[in-house]
Coordinates of C-alpha atoms in Angstrom, one line a residue:
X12 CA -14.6 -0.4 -15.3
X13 CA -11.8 -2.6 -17.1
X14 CA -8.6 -3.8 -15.5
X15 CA -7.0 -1.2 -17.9
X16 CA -8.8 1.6 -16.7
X17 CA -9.1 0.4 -12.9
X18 CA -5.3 -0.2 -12.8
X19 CA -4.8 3.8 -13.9
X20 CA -7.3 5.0 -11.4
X21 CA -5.3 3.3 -8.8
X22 CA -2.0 4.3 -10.0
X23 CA -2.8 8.1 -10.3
X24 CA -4.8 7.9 -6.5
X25 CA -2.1 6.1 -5.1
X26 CA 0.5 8.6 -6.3
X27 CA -1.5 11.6 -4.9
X28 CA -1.5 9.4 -1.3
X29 CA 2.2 8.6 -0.9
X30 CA 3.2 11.6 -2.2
X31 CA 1.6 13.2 0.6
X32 CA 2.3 10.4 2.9
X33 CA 6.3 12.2 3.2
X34 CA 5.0 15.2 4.6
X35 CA 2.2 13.7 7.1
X36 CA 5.7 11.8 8.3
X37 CA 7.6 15.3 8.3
X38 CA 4.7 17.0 10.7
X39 CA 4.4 13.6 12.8
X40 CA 8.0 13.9 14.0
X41 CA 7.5 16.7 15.5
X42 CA 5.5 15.2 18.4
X43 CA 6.7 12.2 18.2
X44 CA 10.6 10.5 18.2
X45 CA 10.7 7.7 15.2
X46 CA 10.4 4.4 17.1
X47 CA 7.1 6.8 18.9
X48 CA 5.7 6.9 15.3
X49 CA 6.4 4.3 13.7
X50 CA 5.0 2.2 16.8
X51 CA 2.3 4.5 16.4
X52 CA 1.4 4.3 12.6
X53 CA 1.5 0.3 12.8
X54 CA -0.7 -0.1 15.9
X55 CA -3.6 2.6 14.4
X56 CA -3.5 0.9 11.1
X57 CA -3.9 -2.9 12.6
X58 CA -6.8 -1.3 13.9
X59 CA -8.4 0.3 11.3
X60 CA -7.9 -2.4 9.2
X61 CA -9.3 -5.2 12.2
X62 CA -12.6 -2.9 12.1
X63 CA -13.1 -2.8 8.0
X64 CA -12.0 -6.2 7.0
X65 CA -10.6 -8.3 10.0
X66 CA -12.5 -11.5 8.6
X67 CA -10.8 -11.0 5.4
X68 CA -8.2 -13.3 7.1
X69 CA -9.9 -16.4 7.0
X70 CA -8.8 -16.8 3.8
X71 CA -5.8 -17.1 4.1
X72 CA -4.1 -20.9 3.9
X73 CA -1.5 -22.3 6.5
X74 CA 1.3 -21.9 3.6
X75 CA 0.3 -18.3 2.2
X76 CA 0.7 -17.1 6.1
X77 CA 4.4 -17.4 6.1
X78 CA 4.5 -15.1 3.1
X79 CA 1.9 -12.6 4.7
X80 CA 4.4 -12.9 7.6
X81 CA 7.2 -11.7 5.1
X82 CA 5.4 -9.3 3.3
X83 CA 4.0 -7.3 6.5
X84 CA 7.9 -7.3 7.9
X85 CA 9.5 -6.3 4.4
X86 CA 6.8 -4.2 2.6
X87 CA 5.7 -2.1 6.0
X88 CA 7.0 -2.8 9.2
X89 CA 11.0 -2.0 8.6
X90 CA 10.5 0.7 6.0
X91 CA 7.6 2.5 8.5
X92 CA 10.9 2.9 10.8
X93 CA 13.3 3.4 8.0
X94 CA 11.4 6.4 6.7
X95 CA 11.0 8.0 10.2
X96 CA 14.8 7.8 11.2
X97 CA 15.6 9.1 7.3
X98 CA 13.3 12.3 7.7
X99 CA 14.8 13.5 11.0
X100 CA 18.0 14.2 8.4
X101 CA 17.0 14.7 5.0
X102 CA 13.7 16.4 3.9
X103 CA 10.7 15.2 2.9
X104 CA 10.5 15.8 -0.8
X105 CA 14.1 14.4 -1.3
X106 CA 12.9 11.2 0.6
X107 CA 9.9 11.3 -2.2
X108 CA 12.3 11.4 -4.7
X109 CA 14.6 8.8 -3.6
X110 CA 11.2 6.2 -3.4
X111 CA 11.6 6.7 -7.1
X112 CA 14.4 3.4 -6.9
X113 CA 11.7 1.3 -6.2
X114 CA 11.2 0.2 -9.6
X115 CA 14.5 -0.5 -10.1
X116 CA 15.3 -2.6 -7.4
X117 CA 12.1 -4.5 -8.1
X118 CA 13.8 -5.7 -11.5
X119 CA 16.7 -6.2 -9.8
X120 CA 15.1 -8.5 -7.1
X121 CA 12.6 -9.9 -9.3
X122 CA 15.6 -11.5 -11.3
X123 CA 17.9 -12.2 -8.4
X124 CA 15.2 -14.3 -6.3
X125 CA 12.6 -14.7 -8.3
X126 CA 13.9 -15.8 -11.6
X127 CA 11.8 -13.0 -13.3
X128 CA 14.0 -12.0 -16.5
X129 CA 14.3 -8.2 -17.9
X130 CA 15.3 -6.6 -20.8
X131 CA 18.3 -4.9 -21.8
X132 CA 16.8 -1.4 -21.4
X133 CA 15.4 -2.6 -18.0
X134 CA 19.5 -3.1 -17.3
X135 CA 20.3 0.0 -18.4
X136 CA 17.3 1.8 -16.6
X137 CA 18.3 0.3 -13.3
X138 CA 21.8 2.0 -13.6
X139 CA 20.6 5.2 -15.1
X140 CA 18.4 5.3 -11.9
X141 CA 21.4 4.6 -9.3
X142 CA 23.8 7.2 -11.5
X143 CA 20.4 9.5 -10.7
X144 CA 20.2 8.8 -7.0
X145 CA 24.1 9.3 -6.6
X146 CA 24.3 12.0 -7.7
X147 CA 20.7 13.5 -5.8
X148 CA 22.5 12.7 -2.7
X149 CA 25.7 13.9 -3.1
X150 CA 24.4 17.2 -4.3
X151 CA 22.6 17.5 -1.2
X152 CA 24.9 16.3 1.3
X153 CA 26.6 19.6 -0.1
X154 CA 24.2 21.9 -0.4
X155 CA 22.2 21.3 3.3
X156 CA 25.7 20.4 5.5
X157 CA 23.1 20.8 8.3
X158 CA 21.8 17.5 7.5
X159 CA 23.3 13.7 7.4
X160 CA 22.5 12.9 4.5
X161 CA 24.3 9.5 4.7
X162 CA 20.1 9.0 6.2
X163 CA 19.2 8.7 2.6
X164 CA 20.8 5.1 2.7
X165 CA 17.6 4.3 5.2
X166 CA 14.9 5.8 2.3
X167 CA 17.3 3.7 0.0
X168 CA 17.1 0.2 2.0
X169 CA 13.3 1.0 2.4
X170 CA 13.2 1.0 -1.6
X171 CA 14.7 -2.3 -1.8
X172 CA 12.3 -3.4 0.8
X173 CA 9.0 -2.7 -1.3
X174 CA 10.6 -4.0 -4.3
X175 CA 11.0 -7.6 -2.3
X176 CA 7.6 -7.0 -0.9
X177 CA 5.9 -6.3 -5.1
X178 CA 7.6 -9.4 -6.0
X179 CA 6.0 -11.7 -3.0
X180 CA 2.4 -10.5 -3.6
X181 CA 2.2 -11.5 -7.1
X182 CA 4.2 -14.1 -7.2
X183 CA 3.1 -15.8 -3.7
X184 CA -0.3 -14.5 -2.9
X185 CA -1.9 -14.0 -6.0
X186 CA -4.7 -16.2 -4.9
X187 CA -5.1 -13.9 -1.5
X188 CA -7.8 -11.1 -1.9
X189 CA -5.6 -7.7 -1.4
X190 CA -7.9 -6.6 1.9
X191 CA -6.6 -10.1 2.8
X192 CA -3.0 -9.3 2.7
X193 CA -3.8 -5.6 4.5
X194 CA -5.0 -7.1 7.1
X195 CA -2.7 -10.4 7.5
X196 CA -0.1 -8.2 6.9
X197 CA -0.7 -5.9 10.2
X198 CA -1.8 -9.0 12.3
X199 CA 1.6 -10.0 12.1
X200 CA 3.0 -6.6 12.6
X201 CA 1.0 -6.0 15.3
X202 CA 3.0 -8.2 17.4
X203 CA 6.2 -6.9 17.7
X204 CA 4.5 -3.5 17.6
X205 CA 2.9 -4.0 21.0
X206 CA 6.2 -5.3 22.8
X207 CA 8.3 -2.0 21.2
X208 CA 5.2 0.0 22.7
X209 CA 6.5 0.1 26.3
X210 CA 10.1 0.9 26.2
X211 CA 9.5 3.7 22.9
X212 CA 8.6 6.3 25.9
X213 CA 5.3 7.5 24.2
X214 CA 3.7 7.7 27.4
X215 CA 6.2 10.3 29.0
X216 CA 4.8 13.4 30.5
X217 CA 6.9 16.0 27.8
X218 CA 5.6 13.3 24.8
X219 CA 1.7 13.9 25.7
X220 CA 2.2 17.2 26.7
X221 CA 4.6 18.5 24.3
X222 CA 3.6 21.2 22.5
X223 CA 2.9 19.3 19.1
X224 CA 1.3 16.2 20.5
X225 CA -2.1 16.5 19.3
X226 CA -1.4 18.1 15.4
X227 CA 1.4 15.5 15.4
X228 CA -1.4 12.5 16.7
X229 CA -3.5 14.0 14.1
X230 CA -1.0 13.9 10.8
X231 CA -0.2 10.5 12.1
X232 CA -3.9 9.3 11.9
X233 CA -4.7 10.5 8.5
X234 CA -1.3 8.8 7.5
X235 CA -2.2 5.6 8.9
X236 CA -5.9 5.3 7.9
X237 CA -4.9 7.0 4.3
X238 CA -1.6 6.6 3.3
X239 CA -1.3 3.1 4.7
X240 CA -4.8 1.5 5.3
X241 CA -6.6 2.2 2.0
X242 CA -3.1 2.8 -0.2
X243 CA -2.0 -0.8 0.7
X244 CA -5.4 -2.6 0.0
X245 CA -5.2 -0.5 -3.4
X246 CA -1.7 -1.2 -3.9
X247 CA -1.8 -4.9 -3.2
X248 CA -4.9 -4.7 -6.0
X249 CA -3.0 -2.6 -8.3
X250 CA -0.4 -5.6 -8.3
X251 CA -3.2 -8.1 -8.7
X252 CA -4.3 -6.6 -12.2
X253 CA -1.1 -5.5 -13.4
X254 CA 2.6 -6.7 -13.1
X255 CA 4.9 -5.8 -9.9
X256 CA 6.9 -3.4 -12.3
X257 CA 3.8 -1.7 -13.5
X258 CA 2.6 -1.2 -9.9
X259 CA 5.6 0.6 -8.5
X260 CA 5.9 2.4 -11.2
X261 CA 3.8 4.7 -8.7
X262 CA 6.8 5.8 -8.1
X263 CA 6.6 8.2 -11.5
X264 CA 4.5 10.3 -9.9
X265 CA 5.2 10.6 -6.0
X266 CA 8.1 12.7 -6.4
X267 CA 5.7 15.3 -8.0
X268 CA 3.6 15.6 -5.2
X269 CA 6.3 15.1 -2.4
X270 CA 8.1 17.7 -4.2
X271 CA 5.2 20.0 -4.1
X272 CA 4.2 19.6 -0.1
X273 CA 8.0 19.9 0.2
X274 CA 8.3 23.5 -1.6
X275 CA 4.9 24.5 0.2
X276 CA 6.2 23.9 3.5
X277 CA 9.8 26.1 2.8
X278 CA 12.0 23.3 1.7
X279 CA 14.3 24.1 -1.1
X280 CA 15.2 22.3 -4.2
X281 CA 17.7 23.6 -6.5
X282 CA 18.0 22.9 -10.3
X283 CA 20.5 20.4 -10.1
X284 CA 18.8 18.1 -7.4
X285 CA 15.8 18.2 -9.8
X286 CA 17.9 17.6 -12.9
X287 CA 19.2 14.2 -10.8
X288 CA 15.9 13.6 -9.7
X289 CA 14.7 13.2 -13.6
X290 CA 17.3 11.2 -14.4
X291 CA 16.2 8.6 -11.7
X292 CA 12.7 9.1 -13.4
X293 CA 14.0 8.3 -16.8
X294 CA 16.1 5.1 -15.7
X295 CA 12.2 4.4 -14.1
X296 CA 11.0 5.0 -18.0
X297 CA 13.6 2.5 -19.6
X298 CA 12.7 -0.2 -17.4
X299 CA 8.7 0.5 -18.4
X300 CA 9.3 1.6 -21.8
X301 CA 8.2 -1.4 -24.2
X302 CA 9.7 -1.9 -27.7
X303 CA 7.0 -1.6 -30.9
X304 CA 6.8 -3.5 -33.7

């Protein structure tokens, strides 16, 4: 299969995983508090990921580690926690639509740090996208009072996170295989995983014997071995044989799927939060679209 092909397999699968992945998070919380799941999510994936591909890391050089280090704390560890806190306020399909700034912030950041330049339609993208996600948060803060929807500040920091962590894979570790990366990635996150472990009360009586300790155990395992295990080592080789913007651009399509477990599972979205929520796509669709001769 060629690169062009491959690279639109993995963008169409990896939509269908973390568009899902907002829900799985959504049923996990309620067994589980956030620092309970996120502790949770990292330690099951280092795991799974030790099992498949643990020698993967051998590899890696003394000078690529400090970047693995990096991109395991900005591309999974803080947004794993970010997303937890921001779902016990806002619902799941608006935190799906929010992941739709990633994009954005990745030209942002890619120029910023990284010296990457953009276009002048990527400019304008990236603010058609913010006037989008303005106004899909204020039009919910209103409509759900119920909820704090100053939360959706935590979905948004976790945007900016990826967008650092797109940047770092292909421009730092292209040479590192993206099962590599997984792995290295989680051996690092491990760490600070295991010394959160004890004090995040998981092993209280009314955690393990709460009423929604084993479904929640169970949405959190098919989140970690799917949604993070194999849509990391597919997204880190989506970025390998395409560009960081092309890669997020994931990001099209996750709202579509997040929007549909949302509606399934009672939440509502009126016309205007979707009207905001295509705006944020089409800023996403200036900063992809490319000029013909």
């Amino acid at each position: 299969m060629s690169d062009l092909n491959r690279k639109w397999m993995y963008l169409i699968v990896l939509s269908i995983i973390w568009g899902t992945s907002y829900i799985l998070i959504k049923k996990g919380l309620e067994g589980f508090a956030p620092i309970q799941l996120g502790v949770l999510r990292i330690i099951i994936a280092a795991l799974f990921l030790f099992i498949i591909g643990f020698k993967a890391i051998r590899q890696i050089t003394k000078q690529e580690w400090k970047w693995v280090a990096v991109s395991g704390i900005v591309g999974s560890f803080i947004p794993v926690f970010l997303f937890a806190f921001a779902q016990t306020q806002i619902d799941s399909s608006i935190a799906s639509i929010l992941n739709s700034l990633v994009p954005l912030f990745t030209i942002v950041v890619g120029s910023l740090a990284f010296r990457i330049t953009f276009k002048r339609n990527q400019l304008l993208g990236v603010i058609v996208g913010l006037v989008g996600a303005i106004l899909l948060v204020s039009i919910g803060a209103k409509i759900n009072p119920d909820q704090n929807y100053w939360y959706a500040g935590l979905v948004i920091l976790a945007t900016i996170c990826y967008a650092f962590n797109a940047n770092i894979i292909k421009s730092k570790l292209y040479d590192v295989s993206p099962l590599g990366i997984a792995v290295g990635n989680f051996a690092i996150m491990l760490i600070p995983a295991l010394i959160i472990l004890p004090f995040s009360g998981l092993f209280e009586a009314k955690v393990i014997e709460g009423q929604y300790f084993l479904s929640s155990l169970g949405y959190i395992i098919i989140l970690c071995v799917i949604g993070t295990c194999v849509a990391k080592v597919m997204f880190n080789k989506l970025i390998h044989i395409s560009s960081p913007v092309f890669s997020v651009s994931v990001t099209y399509l996750i709202p579509v799927v997040g929007i549909f477990w949302g509606l399934v599972d009672g939440e509502n979205l009126i016309f205007q939060q979707f009207l905001a929520a295509c705006i944020i796509i089409f800023g996403v669709y200036l900063i992809n679209r490319q000029k013909t001769k």
